[in-house]
């Protein structure tokens, strides 16, 4: 991704397990997202699969040789906006996996922030924050082998010590990364913990040689502007709010009923597994219940 194209990217759908599948990505694009990330896919899945051209749904499906189940799908509509996120701990495996997907996407992202055991136990996700030499080799290997028109990016979390985060981002930049998304929380922190935008601001002031994307506690266009004002970062990655109501990308929230109906239609049109579609719709419904409860409590207090 060259500098000119990266600066055009503003609003990005974050990688989310069980959420960032094809129908959600397409819906995010309909509502104004500039880029959409897939959920994290472990590199070895791409190493033992075949691609099925599903003409009935006009999609391509990556089918596991072992289980004969589809673990990833895409279509032409998202080709120029799709970033596939890999879970990997080895440069060569990452590159071999990228070979299977790169003709159908815009770039490859390396997950260096996931704190969950299924990722870290294999040296992936946030475990890479502790092994900078491996993280560097993964980025170098991908950048060396991928054509320049495809981006190589990484998503990380904050270190306990600010300077360590700055040093890690500089290392990624020197390894050839095209952009770094920073989740403004440490590995042990969860969504209930406030995102540390002040550290984002300090990182942005020290890192000028690679584009940064800010992630954490962005729930509206107003939050995006606030992050820009407070940190200087003008590229934003949205997770939870997009999961709850993906119309956040257009600025004004659409009626959740409309969002759910459109999502269900896209899920049907893209041969999405029922369980995944059900999960996503449940998250939207849960959020609607939360906002109603919150509203009711405010009305009660005002009385």
PDB file of C-alpha atoms in Angstrom:
ATOM      1  CA  UNK A   1       0.000   0.000   0.000  1.00  0.00           C
ATOM      2  CA  UNK A   2       1.672   3.237  -1.071  1.00  0.00           C
ATOM      3  CA  UNK A   3       1.407   6.438   0.954  1.00  0.00           C
ATOM      4  CA  UNK A   4      -1.225   7.991  -1.288  1.00  0.00           C
ATOM      5  CA  UNK A   5      -3.583   5.016  -1.069  1.00  0.00           C
ATOM      6  CA  UNK A   6      -3.051   4.562   2.659  1.00  0.00           C
ATOM      7  CA  UNK A   7      -4.049   8.158   3.323  1.00  0.00           C
ATOM      8  CA  UNK A   8      -7.367   7.593   1.555  1.00  0.00           C
ATOM      9  CA  UNK A   9      -8.227   4.899   4.087  1.00  0.00           C
ATOM     10  CA  UNK A  10     -10.114   6.333   7.054  1.00  0.00           C
ATOM     11  CA  UNK A  11     -12.715   3.926   8.429  1.00  0.00           C
ATOM     12  CA  UNK A  12     -11.838   0.265   8.865  1.00  0.00           C
ATOM     13  CA  UNK A  13     -13.769  -2.783  10.052  1.00  0.00           C
ATOM     14  CA  UNK A  14     -11.610  -4.463  12.686  1.00  0.00           C
ATOM     15  CA  UNK A  15     -10.809  -8.191  12.594  1.00  0.00           C
ATOM     16  CA  UNK A  16     -13.287  -9.988  14.861  1.00  0.00           C
ATOM     17  CA  UNK A  17     -13.625 -13.718  15.455  1.00  0.00           C
ATOM     18  CA  UNK A  18     -17.002 -15.087  14.269  1.00  0.00           C
ATOM     19  CA  UNK A  19     -18.039 -11.585  13.194  1.00  0.00           C
ATOM     20  CA  UNK A  20     -15.721 -10.588  10.369  1.00  0.00           C
ATOM     21  CA  UNK A  21     -17.092 -13.067   7.857  1.00  0.00           C
ATOM     22  CA  UNK A  22     -18.231 -12.242   4.330  1.00  0.00           C
ATOM     23  CA  UNK A  23     -21.761 -10.885   4.990  1.00  0.00           C
ATOM     24  CA  UNK A  24     -20.550  -8.515   7.724  1.00  0.00           C
ATOM     25  CA  UNK A  25     -17.685  -7.305   5.563  1.00  0.00           C
ATOM     26  CA  UNK A  26     -19.996  -6.629   2.638  1.00  0.00           C
ATOM     27  CA  UNK A  27     -22.463  -4.806   4.871  1.00  0.00           C
ATOM     28  CA  UNK A  28     -19.674  -2.679   6.354  1.00  0.00           C
ATOM     29  CA  UNK A  29     -18.662  -1.656   2.842  1.00  0.00           C
ATOM     30  CA  UNK A  30     -22.268  -0.788   2.002  1.00  0.00           C
ATOM     31  CA  UNK A  31     -22.350   1.500   5.029  1.00  0.00           C
ATOM     32  CA  UNK A  32     -19.123   3.285   4.125  1.00  0.00           C
ATOM     33  CA  UNK A  33     -16.128   1.362   5.471  1.00  0.00           C
ATOM     34  CA  UNK A  34     -12.975   1.899   3.417  1.00  0.00           C
ATOM     35  CA  UNK A  35     -11.317  -1.386   4.363  1.00  0.00           C
ATOM     36  CA  UNK A  36     -12.632  -4.586   5.915  1.00  0.00           C
ATOM     37  CA  UNK A  37     -10.499  -7.105   7.805  1.00  0.00           C
ATOM     38  CA  UNK A  38     -11.296 -10.783   7.918  1.00  0.00           C
ATOM     39  CA  UNK A  39     -11.382 -12.555  11.232  1.00  0.00           C
ATOM     40  CA  UNK A  40      -8.037 -14.090  12.192  1.00  0.00           C
ATOM     41  CA  UNK A  41      -7.337 -17.221  10.160  1.00  0.00           C
ATOM     42  CA  UNK A  42      -4.529 -19.523  11.288  1.00  0.00           C
ATOM     43  CA  UNK A  43      -1.916 -19.912   8.554  1.00  0.00           C
ATOM     44  CA  UNK A  44      -1.973 -23.719   8.604  1.00  0.00           C
ATOM     45  CA  UNK A  45      -5.610 -23.677   7.486  1.00  0.00           C
ATOM     46  CA  UNK A  46      -4.516 -22.192   4.171  1.00  0.00           C
ATOM     47  CA  UNK A  47      -1.718 -24.751   3.893  1.00  0.00           C
ATOM     48  CA  UNK A  48      -4.097 -27.716   3.792  1.00  0.00           C
ATOM     49  CA  UNK A  49      -7.104 -26.662   1.744  1.00  0.00           C
ATOM     50  CA  UNK A  50      -8.528 -26.241  -1.709  1.00  0.00           C
ATOM     51  CA  UNK A  51     -10.467 -23.379  -3.277  1.00  0.00           C
ATOM     52  CA  UNK A  52     -14.016 -24.110  -4.360  1.00  0.00           C
ATOM     53  CA  UNK A  53     -15.580 -21.819  -6.950  1.00  0.00           C
ATOM     54  CA  UNK A  54     -19.188 -21.750  -5.736  1.00  0.00           C
ATOM     55  CA  UNK A  55     -20.995 -20.564  -8.848  1.00  0.00           C
ATOM     56  CA  UNK A  56     -24.422 -20.752  -7.207  1.00  0.00           C
ATOM     57  CA  UNK A  57     -23.504 -17.947  -4.795  1.00  0.00           C
ATOM     58  CA  UNK A  58     -20.795 -16.279  -6.935  1.00  0.00           C
ATOM     59  CA  UNK A  59     -18.233 -16.739  -4.171  1.00  0.00           C
ATOM     60  CA  UNK A  60     -14.969 -18.557  -3.620  1.00  0.00           C
ATOM     61  CA  UNK A  61     -14.707 -20.852  -0.616  1.00  0.00           C
ATOM     62  CA  UNK A  62     -11.573 -22.200   1.070  1.00  0.00           C
ATOM     63  CA  UNK A  63     -12.343 -25.772   2.113  1.00  0.00           C
ATOM     64  CA  UNK A  64     -10.293 -27.707   4.664  1.00  0.00           C
ATOM     65  CA  UNK A  65      -8.943 -30.968   3.262  1.00  0.00           C
ATOM     66  CA  UNK A  66      -9.267 -32.477   6.721  1.00  0.00           C
ATOM     67  CA  UNK A  67     -12.817 -31.477   7.675  1.00  0.00           C
ATOM     68  CA  UNK A  68     -14.256 -30.609   4.257  1.00  0.00           C
ATOM     69  CA  UNK A  69     -15.698 -27.478   5.878  1.00  0.00           C
ATOM     70  CA  UNK A  70     -15.405 -23.920   4.591  1.00  0.00           C
ATOM     71  CA  UNK A  71     -13.241 -21.725   6.835  1.00  0.00           C
ATOM     72  CA  UNK A  72     -13.100 -18.621   4.622  1.00  0.00           C
ATOM     73  CA  UNK A  73     -15.021 -17.163   1.710  1.00  0.00           C
ATOM     74  CA  UNK A  74     -14.910 -14.029  -0.389  1.00  0.00           C
ATOM     75  CA  UNK A  75     -16.357 -12.480  -3.537  1.00  0.00           C
ATOM     76  CA  UNK A  76     -15.391  -9.954  -6.188  1.00  0.00           C
ATOM     77  CA  UNK A  77     -17.275  -7.076  -4.534  1.00  0.00           C
ATOM     78  CA  UNK A  78     -14.776  -6.832  -1.674  1.00  0.00           C
ATOM     79  CA  UNK A  79     -11.601  -7.619  -3.605  1.00  0.00           C
ATOM     80  CA  UNK A  80     -10.128  -4.103  -3.463  1.00  0.00           C
ATOM     81  CA  UNK A  81     -11.119  -3.523   0.169  1.00  0.00           C
ATOM     82  CA  UNK A  82     -10.314  -6.834   1.879  1.00  0.00           C
ATOM     83  CA  UNK A  83      -7.411  -7.365   4.262  1.00  0.00           C
ATOM     84  CA  UNK A  84      -6.963 -10.985   5.348  1.00  0.00           C
ATOM     85  CA  UNK A  85      -5.601 -11.323   8.867  1.00  0.00           C
ATOM     86  CA  UNK A  86      -3.314 -14.271   9.535  1.00  0.00           C
ATOM     87  CA  UNK A  87      -2.517 -15.937  12.818  1.00  0.00           C
ATOM     88  CA  UNK A  88       1.070 -17.050  12.382  1.00  0.00           C
ATOM     89  CA  UNK A  89       4.369 -17.512  14.171  1.00  0.00           C
ATOM     90  CA  UNK A  90       6.539 -18.372  11.176  1.00  0.00           C
ATOM     91  CA  UNK A  91       7.513 -16.265   8.192  1.00  0.00           C
ATOM     92  CA  UNK A  92       7.600 -19.091   5.652  1.00  0.00           C
ATOM     93  CA  UNK A  93       4.230 -20.468   6.762  1.00  0.00           C
ATOM     94  CA  UNK A  94       2.766 -16.977   6.591  1.00  0.00           C
ATOM     95  CA  UNK A  95       4.041 -16.541   3.051  1.00  0.00           C
ATOM     96  CA  UNK A  96       2.776 -19.952   1.899  1.00  0.00           C
ATOM     97  CA  UNK A  97      -0.624 -19.116   3.379  1.00  0.00           C
ATOM     98  CA  UNK A  98      -0.612 -15.701   1.724  1.00  0.00           C
ATOM     99  CA  UNK A  99      -0.011 -17.341  -1.651  1.00  0.00           C
ATOM    100  CA  UNK A 100      -3.396 -19.058  -1.340  1.00  0.00           C
ATOM    101  CA  UNK A 101      -5.330 -15.851  -0.705  1.00  0.00           C
ATOM    102  CA  UNK A 102      -3.426 -12.872  -2.079  1.00  0.00           C
ATOM    103  CA  UNK A 103      -4.993 -12.888  -5.577  1.00  0.00           C
ATOM    104  CA  UNK A 104      -8.368 -12.294  -3.937  1.00  0.00           C
ATOM    105  CA  UNK A 105      -7.604  -9.477  -1.478  1.00  0.00           C
ATOM    106  CA  UNK A 106      -5.817  -6.166  -1.060  1.00  0.00           C
ATOM    107  CA  UNK A 107      -3.320  -7.211   1.560  1.00  0.00           C
ATOM    108  CA  UNK A 108      -2.242  -9.391   4.463  1.00  0.00           C
ATOM    109  CA  UNK A 109      -2.339  -8.405   8.132  1.00  0.00           C
ATOM    110  CA  UNK A 110      -0.461 -10.233  10.874  1.00  0.00           C
ATOM    111  CA  UNK A 111      -2.239 -10.610  14.198  1.00  0.00           C
ATOM    112  CA  UNK A 112       0.163  -9.501  16.913  1.00  0.00           C
ATOM    113  CA  UNK A 113      -2.405  -8.504  19.501  1.00  0.00           C
ATOM    114  CA  UNK A 114      -4.846 -11.320  20.244  1.00  0.00           C
ATOM    115  CA  UNK A 115      -4.487 -12.282  23.933  1.00  0.00           C
ATOM    116  CA  UNK A 116      -6.545 -15.472  23.772  1.00  0.00           C
ATOM    117  CA  UNK A 117      -4.920 -18.818  24.519  1.00  0.00           C
ATOM    118  CA  UNK A 118      -5.839 -20.472  21.223  1.00  0.00           C
ATOM    119  CA  UNK A 119      -3.644 -17.892  19.520  1.00  0.00           C
ATOM    120  CA  UNK A 120      -0.837 -17.305  22.006  1.00  0.00           C
ATOM    121  CA  UNK A 121      -0.158 -20.966  22.777  1.00  0.00           C
ATOM    122  CA  UNK A 122       1.200 -21.390  19.274  1.00  0.00           C
ATOM    123  CA  UNK A 123       3.380 -18.304  19.521  1.00  0.00           C
ATOM    124  CA  UNK A 124       0.856 -16.250  17.578  1.00  0.00           C
ATOM    125  CA  UNK A 125      -1.149 -13.142  18.417  1.00  0.00           C
ATOM    126  CA  UNK A 126       0.142 -11.123  21.367  1.00  0.00           C
ATOM    127  CA  UNK A 127       2.872 -13.734  21.949  1.00  0.00           C
ATOM    128  CA  UNK A 128       4.699 -12.066  19.050  1.00  0.00           C
ATOM    129  CA  UNK A 129       5.081  -8.926  21.158  1.00  0.00           C
ATOM    130  CA  UNK A 130       7.527 -10.968  23.253  1.00  0.00           C
ATOM    131  CA  UNK A 131       9.422 -12.291  20.226  1.00  0.00           C
ATOM    132  CA  UNK A 132      10.259  -9.237  18.101  1.00  0.00           C
ATOM    133  CA  UNK A 133      12.786 -11.153  16.016  1.00  0.00           C
ATOM    134  CA  UNK A 134      10.056 -13.556  14.859  1.00  0.00           C
ATOM    135  CA  UNK A 135       7.607 -10.705  14.283  1.00  0.00           C
ATOM    136  CA  UNK A 136      10.224  -8.929  12.193  1.00  0.00           C
ATOM    137  CA  UNK A 137      10.980 -12.039  10.140  1.00  0.00           C
ATOM    138  CA  UNK A 138       7.286 -12.566   9.375  1.00  0.00           C
ATOM    139  CA  UNK A 139       6.911  -9.008   8.071  1.00  0.00           C
ATOM    140  CA  UNK A 140      10.171  -9.162   6.113  1.00  0.00           C
ATOM    141  CA  UNK A 141       9.260 -12.502   4.534  1.00  0.00           C
ATOM    142  CA  UNK A 142       5.819 -11.319   3.477  1.00  0.00           C
ATOM    143  CA  UNK A 143       7.095  -7.990   2.162  1.00  0.00           C
ATOM    144  CA  UNK A 144       9.948  -9.632   0.266  1.00  0.00           C
ATOM    145  CA  UNK A 145       7.651 -12.087  -1.500  1.00  0.00           C
ATOM    146  CA  UNK A 146       4.450 -10.125  -2.044  1.00  0.00           C
ATOM    147  CA  UNK A 147       4.123  -7.748  -5.004  1.00  0.00           C
ATOM    148  CA  UNK A 148       4.240  -4.114  -3.894  1.00  0.00           C
ATOM    149  CA  UNK A 149       0.592  -3.492  -4.754  1.00  0.00           C
ATOM    150  CA  UNK A 150      -0.407  -5.739  -1.843  1.00  0.00           C
ATOM    151  CA  UNK A 151      -0.063  -4.318   1.656  1.00  0.00           C
ATOM    152  CA  UNK A 152       1.609  -6.009   4.605  1.00  0.00           C
ATOM    153  CA  UNK A 153       0.324  -4.720   7.933  1.00  0.00           C
ATOM    154  CA  UNK A 154       0.210  -5.671  11.605  1.00  0.00           C
ATOM    155  CA  UNK A 155      -2.197  -5.176  14.489  1.00  0.00           C
ATOM    156  CA  UNK A 156      -0.651  -4.880  17.942  1.00  0.00           C
ATOM    157  CA  UNK A 157      -1.461  -3.903  21.527  1.00  0.00           C
ATOM    158  CA  UNK A 158       0.236  -1.543  23.948  1.00  0.00           C
ATOM    159  CA  UNK A 159       3.224  -2.665  25.982  1.00  0.00           C
ATOM    160  CA  UNK A 160       3.278  -1.916  29.730  1.00  0.00           C
ATOM    161  CA  UNK A 161       6.120   0.532  29.014  1.00  0.00           C
ATOM    162  CA  UNK A 162       5.415   3.218  26.409  1.00  0.00           C
ATOM    163  CA  UNK A 163       8.910   3.205  24.919  1.00  0.00           C
ATOM    164  CA  UNK A 164       8.644  -0.531  24.265  1.00  0.00           C
ATOM    165  CA  UNK A 165       5.572   0.069  22.105  1.00  0.00           C
ATOM    166  CA  UNK A 166       7.354   2.829  20.204  1.00  0.00           C
ATOM    167  CA  UNK A 167      10.401   0.610  19.674  1.00  0.00           C
ATOM    168  CA  UNK A 168       8.239  -2.278  18.467  1.00  0.00           C
ATOM    169  CA  UNK A 169       6.441  -0.084  15.928  1.00  0.00           C
ATOM    170  CA  UNK A 170       9.779   1.258  14.695  1.00  0.00           C
ATOM    171  CA  UNK A 171      11.007  -2.330  14.335  1.00  0.00           C
ATOM    172  CA  UNK A 172       7.952  -3.199  12.242  1.00  0.00           C
ATOM    173  CA  UNK A 173       8.485  -0.115  10.087  1.00  0.00           C
ATOM    174  CA  UNK A 174      12.129  -1.039   9.520  1.00  0.00           C
ATOM    175  CA  UNK A 175      11.005  -4.564   8.591  1.00  0.00           C
ATOM    176  CA  UNK A 176       8.855  -3.192   5.774  1.00  0.00           C
ATOM    177  CA  UNK A 177       5.369  -2.985   7.271  1.00  0.00           C
ATOM    178  CA  UNK A 178       2.987  -0.674   5.399  1.00  0.00           C
ATOM    179  CA  UNK A 179       0.808   0.295   8.370  1.00  0.00           C
ATOM    180  CA  UNK A 180       0.293  -0.626  12.019  1.00  0.00           C
ATOM    181  CA  UNK A 181      -3.053  -0.761  13.804  1.00  0.00           C
ATOM    182  CA  UNK A 182      -2.711  -0.182  17.536  1.00  0.00           C
ATOM    183  CA  UNK A 183      -5.340  -1.447  19.947  1.00  0.00           C
ATOM    184  CA  UNK A 184      -4.999   1.076  22.758  1.00  0.00           C
ATOM    185  CA  UNK A 185      -5.072  -1.517  25.526  1.00  0.00           C
ATOM    186  CA  UNK A 186      -2.462  -3.806  27.023  1.00  0.00           C
ATOM    187  CA  UNK A 187      -2.614  -7.567  26.560  1.00  0.00           C
ATOM    188  CA  UNK A 188      -4.239  -8.206  29.943  1.00  0.00           C
ATOM    189  CA  UNK A 189      -6.892  -5.518  29.477  1.00  0.00           C
ATOM    190  CA  UNK A 190     -10.369  -6.149  28.130  1.00  0.00           C
ATOM    191  CA  UNK A 191     -13.174  -4.096  26.608  1.00  0.00           C
ATOM    192  CA  UNK A 192     -14.372  -2.900  30.018  1.00  0.00           C
ATOM    193  CA  UNK A 193     -11.015  -1.175  30.522  1.00  0.00           C
ATOM    194  CA  UNK A 194     -10.755   2.309  29.058  1.00  0.00           C
ATOM    195  CA  UNK A 195      -8.642   2.565  25.908  1.00  0.00           C
ATOM    196  CA  UNK A 196      -5.469   4.573  26.468  1.00  0.00           C
ATOM    197  CA  UNK A 197      -5.659   7.290  23.840  1.00  0.00           C
ATOM    198  CA  UNK A 198      -2.987   9.354  25.579  1.00  0.00           C
ATOM    199  CA  UNK A 199      -0.447   6.644  24.785  1.00  0.00           C
ATOM    200  CA  UNK A 200      -1.649   6.590  21.184  1.00  0.00           C
ATOM    201  CA  UNK A 201      -0.891  10.307  21.019  1.00  0.00           C
ATOM    202  CA  UNK A 202       2.629   9.803  22.349  1.00  0.00           C
ATOM    203  CA  UNK A 203       3.282   6.924  19.956  1.00  0.00           C
ATOM    204  CA  UNK A 204       2.010   8.962  17.011  1.00  0.00           C
ATOM    205  CA  UNK A 205       4.325  11.832  17.942  1.00  0.00           C
ATOM    206  CA  UNK A 206       7.347   9.511  17.826  1.00  0.00           C
ATOM    207  CA  UNK A 207       6.408   7.385  14.810  1.00  0.00           C
ATOM    208  CA  UNK A 208       6.302   9.337  11.563  1.00  0.00           C
ATOM    209  CA  UNK A 209       7.581   6.797   9.040  1.00  0.00           C
ATOM    210  CA  UNK A 210       4.556   4.477   8.929  1.00  0.00           C
ATOM    211  CA  UNK A 211       0.771   5.095   8.970  1.00  0.00           C
ATOM    212  CA  UNK A 212      -0.984   4.271  12.248  1.00  0.00           C
ATOM    213  CA  UNK A 213      -4.576   3.160  12.756  1.00  0.00           C
ATOM    214  CA  UNK A 214      -6.206   3.805  16.113  1.00  0.00           C
ATOM    215  CA  UNK A 215      -8.410   1.170  17.710  1.00  0.00           C
ATOM    216  CA  UNK A 216     -10.294   1.183  20.995  1.00  0.00           C
ATOM    217  CA  UNK A 217     -13.446   2.904  22.302  1.00  0.00           C
ATOM    218  CA  UNK A 218     -14.601   4.287  18.949  1.00  0.00           C
ATOM    219  CA  UNK A 219     -18.390   4.246  18.876  1.00  0.00           C
ATOM    220  CA  UNK A 220     -19.274   7.095  16.487  1.00  0.00           C
ATOM    221  CA  UNK A 221     -17.945   9.541  13.917  1.00  0.00           C
ATOM    222  CA  UNK A 222     -17.632  11.997  16.777  1.00  0.00           C
ATOM    223  CA  UNK A 223     -15.278   9.578  18.528  1.00  0.00           C
ATOM    224  CA  UNK A 224     -13.199   9.351  15.359  1.00  0.00           C
ATOM    225  CA  UNK A 225     -12.853  13.124  15.317  1.00  0.00           C
ATOM    226  CA  UNK A 226     -12.009  13.149  19.024  1.00  0.00           C
ATOM    227  CA  UNK A 227      -9.301  10.550  18.472  1.00  0.00           C
ATOM    228  CA  UNK A 228      -7.873  12.645  15.647  1.00  0.00           C
ATOM    229  CA  UNK A 229      -7.915  15.772  17.819  1.00  0.00           C
ATOM    230  CA  UNK A 230      -6.366  14.013  20.821  1.00  0.00           C
ATOM    231  CA  UNK A 231      -3.842  11.741  19.106  1.00  0.00           C
ATOM    232  CA  UNK A 232      -3.243  13.035  15.593  1.00  0.00           C
ATOM    233  CA  UNK A 233      -4.305   9.648  14.210  1.00  0.00           C
ATOM    234  CA  UNK A 234      -6.786  10.010  11.357  1.00  0.00           C
ATOM    235  CA  UNK A 235      -7.319   6.373  10.416  1.00  0.00           C
ATOM    236  CA  UNK A 236      -9.649   4.406  12.630  1.00  0.00           C
ATOM    237  CA  UNK A 237     -10.449   0.749  13.208  1.00  0.00           C
ATOM    238  CA  UNK A 238     -13.878  -0.013  14.688  1.00  0.00           C
ATOM    239  CA  UNK A 239     -14.736  -3.290  16.417  1.00  0.00           C
ATOM    240  CA  UNK A 240     -17.498  -3.512  19.037  1.00  0.00           C
ATOM    241  CA  UNK A 241     -19.713  -0.766  17.644  1.00  0.00           C
ATOM    242  CA  UNK A 242     -19.504  -2.312  14.184  1.00  0.00           C
ATOM    243  CA  UNK A 243     -20.447  -5.659  15.689  1.00  0.00           C
ATOM    244  CA  UNK A 244     -23.494  -4.101  17.363  1.00  0.00           C
ATOM    245  CA  UNK A 245     -24.588  -1.805  14.527  1.00  0.00           C
ATOM    246  CA  UNK A 246     -22.370  -1.765  11.477  1.00  0.00           C
ATOM    247  CA  UNK A 247     -24.125   1.328  10.114  1.00  0.00           C
ATOM    248  CA  UNK A 248     -21.748   3.287  12.381  1.00  0.00           C
ATOM    249  CA  UNK A 249     -19.560   3.679   9.297  1.00  0.00           C
ATOM    250  CA  UNK A 250     -22.095   5.994   7.655  1.00  0.00           C
ATOM    251  CA  UNK A 251     -22.225   8.341  10.626  1.00  0.00           C
ATOM    252  CA  UNK A 252     -25.874   8.155  11.639  1.00  0.00           C
ATOM    253  CA  UNK A 253     -27.030   4.799  12.954  1.00  0.00           C
ATOM    254  CA  UNK A 254     -29.593   3.004  10.840  1.00  0.00           C
ATOM    255  CA  UNK A 255     -32.551   1.292  12.501  1.00  0.00           C
ATOM    256  CA  UNK A 256     -31.209  -1.993  13.842  1.00  0.00           C
ATOM    257  CA  UNK A 257     -34.121  -3.876  12.273  1.00  0.00           C
ATOM    258  CA  UNK A 258     -32.965  -2.710   8.844  1.00  0.00           C
ATOM    259  CA  UNK A 259     -29.384  -3.688   9.631  1.00  0.00           C
ATOM    260  CA  UNK A 260     -30.399  -7.162  10.787  1.00  0.00           C
ATOM    261  CA  UNK A 261     -32.611  -7.783   7.771  1.00  0.00           C
ATOM    262  CA  UNK A 262     -29.903  -6.699   5.350  1.00  0.00           C
ATOM    263  CA  UNK A 263     -27.296  -8.784   7.176  1.00  0.00           C
ATOM    264  CA  UNK A 264     -29.562 -11.843   7.075  1.00  0.00           C
ATOM    265  CA  UNK A 265     -30.095 -11.330   3.353  1.00  0.00           C
ATOM    266  CA  UNK A 266     -26.365 -11.090   2.700  1.00  0.00           C
ATOM    267  CA  UNK A 267     -25.725 -14.162   4.853  1.00  0.00           C
ATOM    268  CA  UNK A 268     -28.226 -16.089   2.766  1.00  0.00           C
ATOM    269  CA  UNK A 269     -26.735 -14.824  -0.491  1.00  0.00           C
ATOM    270  CA  UNK A 270     -23.186 -15.798   0.533  1.00  0.00           C
ATOM    271  CA  UNK A 271     -23.860 -19.310   1.824  1.00  0.00           C
ATOM    272  CA  UNK A 272     -22.836 -18.302   5.352  1.00  0.00           C
ATOM    273  CA  UNK A 273     -22.981 -20.985   8.019  1.00  0.00           C
ATOM    274  CA  UNK A 274     -26.171 -20.607  10.040  1.00  0.00           C
ATOM    275  CA  UNK A 275     -24.404 -20.642  13.405  1.00  0.00           C
ATOM    276  CA  UNK A 276     -22.166 -17.713  12.465  1.00  0.00           C
ATOM    277  CA  UNK A 277     -25.057 -15.667  11.119  1.00  0.00           C
ATOM    278  CA  UNK A 278     -27.092 -16.395  14.237  1.00  0.00           C
ATOM    279  CA  UNK A 279     -24.240 -15.285  16.482  1.00  0.00           C
ATOM    280  CA  UNK A 280     -23.862 -11.954  14.681  1.00  0.00           C
ATOM    281  CA  UNK A 281     -27.579 -11.234  14.779  1.00  0.00           C
ATOM    282  CA  UNK A 282     -27.665 -12.074  18.485  1.00  0.00           C
ATOM    283  CA  UNK A 283     -24.947  -9.475  19.129  1.00  0.00           C
ATOM    284  CA  UNK A 284     -27.021  -6.844  17.338  1.00  0.00           C
ATOM    285  CA  UNK A 285     -30.133  -7.746  19.317  1.00  0.00           C
ATOM    286  CA  UNK A 286     -28.212  -7.741  22.615  1.00  0.00           C
ATOM    287  CA  UNK A 287     -26.919  -4.245  21.950  1.00  0.00           C
ATOM    288  CA  UNK A 288     -30.429  -3.029  21.188  1.00  0.00           C
ATOM    289  CA  UNK A 289     -31.586  -4.419  24.534  1.00  0.00           C
ATOM    290  CA  UNK A 290     -28.679  -2.753  26.329  1.00  0.00           C
ATOM    291  CA  UNK A 291     -29.432   0.648  24.835  1.00  0.00           C
ATOM    292  CA  UNK A 292     -33.112   0.337  25.709  1.00  0.00           C
ATOM    293  CA  UNK A 293     -32.262  -0.590  29.303  1.00  0.00           C
ATOM    294  CA  UNK A 294     -29.814   2.294  29.518  1.00  0.00           C
ATOM    295  CA  UNK A 295     -32.423   4.677  28.130  1.00  0.00           C
ATOM    296  CA  UNK A 296     -35.044   3.434  30.588  1.00  0.00           C
ATOM    297  CA  UNK A 297     -32.673   3.948  33.515  1.00  0.00           C
ATOM    298  CA  UNK A 298     -31.938   7.499  32.392  1.00  0.00           C
ATOM    299  CA  UNK A 299     -35.656   8.268  32.130  1.00  0.00           C
ATOM    300  CA  UNK A 300     -36.169   6.824  35.614  1.00  0.00           C
ATOM    301  CA  UNK A 301     -33.359   8.960  37.043  1.00  0.00           C
ATOM    302  CA  UNK A 302     -34.701  12.102  35.371  1.00  0.00           C
ATOM    303  CA  UNK A 303     -38.041  11.552  37.060  1.00  0.00           C
TER     304      UNK A 303
END
